[in-house]
XYZ file of C-alpha atoms in Angstrom:
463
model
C 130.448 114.193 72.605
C 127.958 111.136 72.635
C 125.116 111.233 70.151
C 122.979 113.853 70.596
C 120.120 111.826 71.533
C 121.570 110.193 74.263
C 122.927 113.214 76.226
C 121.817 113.784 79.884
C 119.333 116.615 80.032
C 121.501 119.091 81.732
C 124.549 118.101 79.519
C 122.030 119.421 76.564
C 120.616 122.355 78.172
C 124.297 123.589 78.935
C 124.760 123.213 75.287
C 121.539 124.936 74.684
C 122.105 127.506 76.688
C 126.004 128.422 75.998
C 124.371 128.904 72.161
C 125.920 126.122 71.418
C 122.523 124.121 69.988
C 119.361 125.188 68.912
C 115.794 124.428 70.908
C 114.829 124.180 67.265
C 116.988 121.809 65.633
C 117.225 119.474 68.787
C 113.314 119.594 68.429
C 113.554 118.450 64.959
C 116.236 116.039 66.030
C 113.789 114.259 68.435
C 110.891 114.139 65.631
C 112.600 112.665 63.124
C 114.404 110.456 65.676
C 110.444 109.263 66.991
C 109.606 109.112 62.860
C 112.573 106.754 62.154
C 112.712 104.781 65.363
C 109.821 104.523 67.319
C 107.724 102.150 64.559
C 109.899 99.674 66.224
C 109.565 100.762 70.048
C 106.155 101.716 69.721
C 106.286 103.970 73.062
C 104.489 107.668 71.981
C 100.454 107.449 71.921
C 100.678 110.551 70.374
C 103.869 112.861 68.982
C 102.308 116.594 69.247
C 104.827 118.311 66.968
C 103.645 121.094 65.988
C 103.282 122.202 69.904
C 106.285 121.317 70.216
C 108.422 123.259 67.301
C 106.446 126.522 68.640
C 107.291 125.975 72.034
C 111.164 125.049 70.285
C 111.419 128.738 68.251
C 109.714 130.569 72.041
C 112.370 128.616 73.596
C 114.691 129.932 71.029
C 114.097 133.552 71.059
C 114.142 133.642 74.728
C 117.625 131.631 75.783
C 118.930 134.056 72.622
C 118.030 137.276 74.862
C 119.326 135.896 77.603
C 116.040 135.054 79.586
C 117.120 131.556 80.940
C 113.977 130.322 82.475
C 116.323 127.332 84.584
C 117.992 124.320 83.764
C 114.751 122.558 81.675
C 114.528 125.119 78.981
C 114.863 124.130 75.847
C 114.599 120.181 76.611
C 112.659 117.989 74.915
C 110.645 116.129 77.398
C 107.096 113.934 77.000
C 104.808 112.991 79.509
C 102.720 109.463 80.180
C 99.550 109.617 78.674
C 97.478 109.788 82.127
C 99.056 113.313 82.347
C 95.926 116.151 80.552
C 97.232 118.100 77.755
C 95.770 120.520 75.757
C 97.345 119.291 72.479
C 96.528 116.178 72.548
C 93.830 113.476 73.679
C 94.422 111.169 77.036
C 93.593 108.477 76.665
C 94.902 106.670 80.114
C 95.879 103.379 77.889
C 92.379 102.954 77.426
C 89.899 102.144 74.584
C 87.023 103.567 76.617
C 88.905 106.988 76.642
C 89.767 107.244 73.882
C 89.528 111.101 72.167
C 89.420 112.693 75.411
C 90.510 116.475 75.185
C 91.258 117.900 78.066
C 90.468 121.815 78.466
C 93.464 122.297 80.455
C 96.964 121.436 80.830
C 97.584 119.069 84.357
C 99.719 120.659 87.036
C 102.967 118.708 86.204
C 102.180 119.723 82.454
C 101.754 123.060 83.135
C 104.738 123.422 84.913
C 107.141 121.502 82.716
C 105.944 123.842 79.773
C 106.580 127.045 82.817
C 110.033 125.503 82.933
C 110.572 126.312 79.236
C 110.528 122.009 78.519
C 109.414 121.026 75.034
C 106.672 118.693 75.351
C 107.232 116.409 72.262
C 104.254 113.948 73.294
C 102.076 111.431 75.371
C 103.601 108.319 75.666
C 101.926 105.176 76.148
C 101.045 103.104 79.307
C 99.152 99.689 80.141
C 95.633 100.197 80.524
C 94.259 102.646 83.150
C 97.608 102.554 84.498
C 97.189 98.684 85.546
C 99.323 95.851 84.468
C 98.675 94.940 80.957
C 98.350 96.836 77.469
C 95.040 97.081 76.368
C 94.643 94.019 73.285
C 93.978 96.931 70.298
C 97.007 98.855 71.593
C 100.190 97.906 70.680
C 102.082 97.494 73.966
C 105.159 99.256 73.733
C 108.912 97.053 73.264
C 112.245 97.200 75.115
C 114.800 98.792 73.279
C 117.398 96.651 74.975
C 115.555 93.557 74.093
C 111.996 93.425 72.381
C 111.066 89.941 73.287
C 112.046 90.810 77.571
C 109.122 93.002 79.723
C 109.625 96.758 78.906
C 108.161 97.255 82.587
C 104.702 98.582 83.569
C 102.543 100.528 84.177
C 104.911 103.393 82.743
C 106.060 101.293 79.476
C 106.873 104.590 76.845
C 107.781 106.701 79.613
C 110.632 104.117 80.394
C 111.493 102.889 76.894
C 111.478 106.201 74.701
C 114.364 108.283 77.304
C 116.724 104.377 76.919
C 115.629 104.979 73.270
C 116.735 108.310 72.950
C 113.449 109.093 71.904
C 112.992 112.012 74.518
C 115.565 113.217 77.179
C 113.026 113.052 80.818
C 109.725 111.914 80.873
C 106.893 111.546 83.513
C 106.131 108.357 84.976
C 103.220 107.651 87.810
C 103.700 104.959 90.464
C 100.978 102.965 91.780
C 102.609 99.323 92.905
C 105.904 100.405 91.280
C 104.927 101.843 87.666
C 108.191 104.439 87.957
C 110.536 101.443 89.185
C 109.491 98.174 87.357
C 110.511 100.111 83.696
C 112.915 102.199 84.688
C 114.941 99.099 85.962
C 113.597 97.340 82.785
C 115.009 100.061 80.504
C 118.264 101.261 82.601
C 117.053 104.296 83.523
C 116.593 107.075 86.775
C 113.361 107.431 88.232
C 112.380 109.094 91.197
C 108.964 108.558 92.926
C 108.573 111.379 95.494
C 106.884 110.945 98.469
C 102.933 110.932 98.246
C 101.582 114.319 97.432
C 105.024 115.750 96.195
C 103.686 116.201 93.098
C 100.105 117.426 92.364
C 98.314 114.631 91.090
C 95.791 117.451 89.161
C 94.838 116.407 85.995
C 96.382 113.070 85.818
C 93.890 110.375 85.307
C 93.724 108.160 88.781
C 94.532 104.018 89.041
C 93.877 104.417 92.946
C 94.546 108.110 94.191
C 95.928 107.055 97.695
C 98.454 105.353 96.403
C 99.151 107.324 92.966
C 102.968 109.200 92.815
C 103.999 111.438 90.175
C 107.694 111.563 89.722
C 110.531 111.919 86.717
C 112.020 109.389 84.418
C 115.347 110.115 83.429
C 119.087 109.339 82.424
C 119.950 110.550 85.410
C 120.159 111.401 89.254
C 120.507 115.558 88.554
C 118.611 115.188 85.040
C 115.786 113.632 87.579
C 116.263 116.470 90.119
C 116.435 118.802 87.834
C 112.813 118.008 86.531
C 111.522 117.393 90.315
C 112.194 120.858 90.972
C 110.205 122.105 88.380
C 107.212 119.800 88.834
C 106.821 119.174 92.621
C 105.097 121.767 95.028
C 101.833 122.983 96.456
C 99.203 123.660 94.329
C 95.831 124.969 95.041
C 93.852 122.713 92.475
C 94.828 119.560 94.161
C 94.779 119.936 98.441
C 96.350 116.523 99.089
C 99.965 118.416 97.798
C 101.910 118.633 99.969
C 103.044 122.527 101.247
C 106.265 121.427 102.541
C 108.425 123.873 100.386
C 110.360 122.648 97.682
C 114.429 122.146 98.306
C 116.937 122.963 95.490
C 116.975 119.565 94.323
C 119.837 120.071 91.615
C 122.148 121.633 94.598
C 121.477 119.038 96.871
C 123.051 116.585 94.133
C 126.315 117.929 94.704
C 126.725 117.411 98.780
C 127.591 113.723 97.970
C 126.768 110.621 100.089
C 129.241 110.785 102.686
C 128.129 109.652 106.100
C 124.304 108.615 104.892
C 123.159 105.679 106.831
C 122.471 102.915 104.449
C 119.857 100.573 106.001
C 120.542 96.803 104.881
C 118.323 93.547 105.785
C 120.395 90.924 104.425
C 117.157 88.837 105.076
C 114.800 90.214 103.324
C 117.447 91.300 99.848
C 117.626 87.458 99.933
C 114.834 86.813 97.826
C 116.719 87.578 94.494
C 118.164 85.583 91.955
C 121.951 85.689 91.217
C 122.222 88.681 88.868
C 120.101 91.128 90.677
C 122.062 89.629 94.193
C 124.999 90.553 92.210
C 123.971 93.998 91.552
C 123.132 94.384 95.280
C 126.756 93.425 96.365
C 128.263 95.872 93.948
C 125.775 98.549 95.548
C 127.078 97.796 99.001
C 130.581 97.895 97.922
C 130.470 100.893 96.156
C 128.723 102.659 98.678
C 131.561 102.035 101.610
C 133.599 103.335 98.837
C 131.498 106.379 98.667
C 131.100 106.792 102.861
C 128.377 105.324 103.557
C 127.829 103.940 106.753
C 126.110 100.395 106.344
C 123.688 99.750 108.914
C 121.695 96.798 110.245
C 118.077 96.488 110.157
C 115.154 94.490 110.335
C 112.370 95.433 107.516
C 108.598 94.682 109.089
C 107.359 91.963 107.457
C 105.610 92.860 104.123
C 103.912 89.887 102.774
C 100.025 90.856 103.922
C 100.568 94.522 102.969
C 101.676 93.409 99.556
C 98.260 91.165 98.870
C 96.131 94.119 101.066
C 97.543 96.052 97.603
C 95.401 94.472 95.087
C 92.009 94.947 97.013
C 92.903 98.516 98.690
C 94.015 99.585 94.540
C 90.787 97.655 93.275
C 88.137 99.276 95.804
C 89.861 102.971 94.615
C 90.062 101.748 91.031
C 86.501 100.796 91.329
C 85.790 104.296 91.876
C 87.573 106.117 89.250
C 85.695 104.036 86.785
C 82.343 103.763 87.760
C 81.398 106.489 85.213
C 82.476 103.667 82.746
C 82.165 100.705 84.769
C 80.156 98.382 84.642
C 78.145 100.787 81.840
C 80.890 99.914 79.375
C 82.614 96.626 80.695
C 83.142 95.452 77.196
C 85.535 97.664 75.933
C 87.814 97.099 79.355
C 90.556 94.182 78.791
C 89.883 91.250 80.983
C 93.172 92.615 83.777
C 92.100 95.773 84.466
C 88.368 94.776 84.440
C 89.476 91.830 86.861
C 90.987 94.514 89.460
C 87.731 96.364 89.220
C 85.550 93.167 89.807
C 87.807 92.718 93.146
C 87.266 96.245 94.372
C 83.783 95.980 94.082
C 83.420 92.567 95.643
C 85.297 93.759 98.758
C 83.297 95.042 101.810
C 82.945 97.891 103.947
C 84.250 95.661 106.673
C 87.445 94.383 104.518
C 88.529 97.685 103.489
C 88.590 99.037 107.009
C 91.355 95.915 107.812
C 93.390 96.876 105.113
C 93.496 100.878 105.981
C 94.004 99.715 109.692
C 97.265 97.408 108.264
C 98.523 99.677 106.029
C 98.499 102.446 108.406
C 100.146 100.689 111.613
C 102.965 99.416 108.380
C 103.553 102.721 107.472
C 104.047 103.741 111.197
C 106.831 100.286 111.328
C 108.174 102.048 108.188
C 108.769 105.172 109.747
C 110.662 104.070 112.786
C 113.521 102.141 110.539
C 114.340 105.781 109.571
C 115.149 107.261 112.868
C 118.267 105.040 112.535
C 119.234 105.248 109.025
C 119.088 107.427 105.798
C 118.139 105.055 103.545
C 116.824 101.705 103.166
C 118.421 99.684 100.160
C 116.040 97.225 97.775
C 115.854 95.249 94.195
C 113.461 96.128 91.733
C 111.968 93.244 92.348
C 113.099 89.615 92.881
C 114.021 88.574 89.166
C 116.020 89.871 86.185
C 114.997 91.111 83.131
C 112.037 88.979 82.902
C 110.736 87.887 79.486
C 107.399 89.231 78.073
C 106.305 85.481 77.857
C 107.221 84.886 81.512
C 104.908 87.813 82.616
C 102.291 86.925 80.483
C 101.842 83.953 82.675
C 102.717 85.803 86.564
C 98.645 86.180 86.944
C 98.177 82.262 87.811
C 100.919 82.194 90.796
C 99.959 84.071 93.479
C 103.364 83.610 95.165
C 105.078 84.683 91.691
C 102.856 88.076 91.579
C 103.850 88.497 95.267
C 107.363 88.612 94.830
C 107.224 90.749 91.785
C 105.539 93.743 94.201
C 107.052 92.712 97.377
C 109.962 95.343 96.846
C 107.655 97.894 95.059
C 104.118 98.263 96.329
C 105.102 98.097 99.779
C 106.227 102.044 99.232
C 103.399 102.987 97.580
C 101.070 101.956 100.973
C 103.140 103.750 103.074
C 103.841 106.668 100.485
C 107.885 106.639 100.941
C 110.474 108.231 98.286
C 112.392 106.044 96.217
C 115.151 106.432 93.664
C 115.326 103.382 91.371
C 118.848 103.691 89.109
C 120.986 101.168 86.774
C 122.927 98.922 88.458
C 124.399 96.386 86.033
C 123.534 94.264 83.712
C 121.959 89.884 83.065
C 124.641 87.968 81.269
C 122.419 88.513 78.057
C 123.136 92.502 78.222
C 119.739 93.184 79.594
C 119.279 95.821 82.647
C 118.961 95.203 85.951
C 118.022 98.798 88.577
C 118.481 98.858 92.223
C 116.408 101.011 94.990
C 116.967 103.546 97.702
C 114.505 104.360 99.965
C 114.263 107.274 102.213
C 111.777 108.791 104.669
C 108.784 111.100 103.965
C 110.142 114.251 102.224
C 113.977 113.104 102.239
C 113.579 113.160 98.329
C 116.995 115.289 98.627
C 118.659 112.225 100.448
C 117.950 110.039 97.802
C 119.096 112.613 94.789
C 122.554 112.929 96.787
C 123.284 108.938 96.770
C 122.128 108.691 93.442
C 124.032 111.237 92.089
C 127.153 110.174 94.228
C 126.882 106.099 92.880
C 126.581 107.523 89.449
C 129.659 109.759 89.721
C 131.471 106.630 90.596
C 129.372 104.132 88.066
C 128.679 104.517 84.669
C 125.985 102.405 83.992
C 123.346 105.168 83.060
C 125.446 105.797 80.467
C 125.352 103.087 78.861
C 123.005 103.008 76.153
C 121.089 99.870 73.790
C 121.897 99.880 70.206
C 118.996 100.559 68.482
């Protein structure tokens, strides 16, 4: 058996469940594990263990008489700290939020804990969700390598499951907050398609293009948790009611005969490692059945730039309690986005909702010939923290960071973001499928299927 702390999910609940482990003791496990670790990874805003050891022994007492709630119970799990919990304050990454108690669990909270998960924790994010770590909040660090980017917006929820320092977490997507750190920190996420998840209780960036999805060690451990979390709920009416597929199942149909859309074009804009990655992917995926298809992606530069004022004008709004009232205590990034939103017009915003919705419509088309669309994280590898510091002066640089990521946000498509290899220097490099609007099952299949024949998500950084 591998560590403890780096099992998949399910390969611990099996344990948990056959009587082999204890909720408890895995519970302590994790705590002491965040005690002697996470000083140095910094990812958890806040470790809520007592919570957690009483939902542990509750766990314990019902897997021991035989009430199995489904594959989550008895995992330690933690959430990003956008997500309202009841145990603990959210503060959003945010000075000027700091404290806030919610009076209620959100949705995807509520649900995990349903599930029978053990909710260790908030973990930490940049502020309000944006790019950059607030300056009085320690940002957290990359377990495979503190001085490279640990991703964003999403930071702890990508660093503390490579750091064994929880075993799922929740991540929210905005421009690619799921995908920059789970490719950052070798890890599975999965951003559903808009309104998969009820977005209830989790504190907005810019609610059209928000996502709620799973961060995990794997394609099942991630389907596993979308099951539990995705649905139609009555407190938030942009979720979807399409019903909710058996996600885990689906995982096991493999990827024979999927249509893998492939614009050698546009994948061009890499650099050598993550081009290398994308070659492997191809090959594999002939190995696996896939059919490799032809296509020609619309062209996404202008809907990549309409991002930052469409996010800023919506961003705008989900601060003005706070905003301008309290502009000091906002770092100068997020503040910056803000500023934008509220300089743009009534007559500006309409062109950008006009563009994005005839690109989502030139989206949707590419998938009446394929399955999936394959993509990069983004352009270059396992980028160092002093390299991003500086991506705000180059327009064309901050481009090509989003131009695989925020694209999918505007027109609310599924990904799957998974490990794919690794830089020279042993850092991470993820990949992306893409599928169409509620084909989240498409996307668990293929990613289960390359990581049957892979093992990079199991690799792990020595910490």
């Amino acid at each position: 058996m591998s560590e403890l702390h780096f099992l998949e999910l399910l390969e611990l609940t099996r344990l948990i469940h056959a009587g082999k482990l204890s909720p408890v003791e895995v519970t302590e496990a994790q705590l002491q594990r965040i005690e002697n670790v996470d000083a140095d990874i910094s990812s958890y805003a806040a470790v809520s263990a007592d919570s957690a050891l009483e939902a542990a022994r509750q766990a314990e007492a019902e897997i021991r008489a035989g009430r199995i709630r489904g594959p989550l119970h008895g995992a330690p799990v933690a959430v990003k700290d956008l997500c309202w919990t009841t145990d603990a304050p959210t503060a959003a990454g945010t000075v000027v939020r700091s404290g806030f108690m919610a009076d209620e669990d959100a949705t995807v909270v509520r649900r995990l804990r349903d599930a029978g998960a053990i909710i260790l924790g908030k973990l930490k994010l940049t502020e309000g969700a944006y790019t950059d770590h607030h300056a009085d909040i320690a940002a957290p660090k990359n377990p495979w390598g503190r001085s490279h980017w640990v991703g964003a917006s999403s930071s702890g929820s990508g660093a503390a499951p490579a750091a064994g320092l929880c075993y799922a977490a929740i991540g929210t997507d905005t421009g690619g907050s799921i995908r920059f750190p789970s490719g950052a920190n070798s890890i599975t996420g999965l951003k559903g398609t808009w309104g998969r998840v009820s977005r209830h209780g989790v504190f907005p960036l810019a609610p059209t293009l928000d996502h709620v999805g799973p961060m995990a060690r794997s394609a099942r451990d991630a389907a596993a948790v979308m099951g539990a979390i995705a649905g139609a709920d009555l407190l938030d009416p942009t979720a979807t009611l399409a019903p909710v597929p058996d996600y885990l199942a689906e995982t096991s149909k493999g990827a024979k005969g999927l249509r893998l859309g492939i614009d050698a074009k546009w994948l061009s804009d890499v650099d050598g490692p993550a081009g290398a990655v994308l070659d492997e992917v191809r090959r594999v995926a002939v190995q696996l059945g896939m059919d490799l298809v032809e296509i020609a992606f619309p062209d996404s530069r202008q809907i990549v730039m309409d991002w930052f004022p469409q996010c800023g004008v919506e961003v705008a709004v989900a601060h003005e309690g706070t905003y301008p009232s309290r502009q000091g205590e906002y770092g100068p990034s997020l503040a910056g986005l803000i500023e934008l939103g509220r300089a743009t017009s009534g007559l500006e915003y309409q062109k950008l909702v006009l563009r994005r919705v005839d690109f989502t419509g030139r989206v949707r088309r590419l998938f009446e010939d394929v399955d999936l669309i394959l993509a990069p994280v983004q352009s270059f590898s396992a980028p160092t923290c002093e390299w991003m510091a500086g991506l705000g002066v180059n327009v064309e640089t901050v481009r090509r960071l989003h131009q695989y990521t925020s694209p999918f946000d505007s027109s609310g498509n599924p990904t799957i973001t998974l490990p794919g290899g690794f830089t020279s220097g042993g850092l991470p490099i993820g990949f992306q499928f893409i599928a169409g609007h509620l084909e989240e099952s498409l996307l668990l299949r293929a990613g289960a299927a390359f990581q049957d024949a892979t093992d990079w998500h199991r690799r792990h950084p020595q910490m």
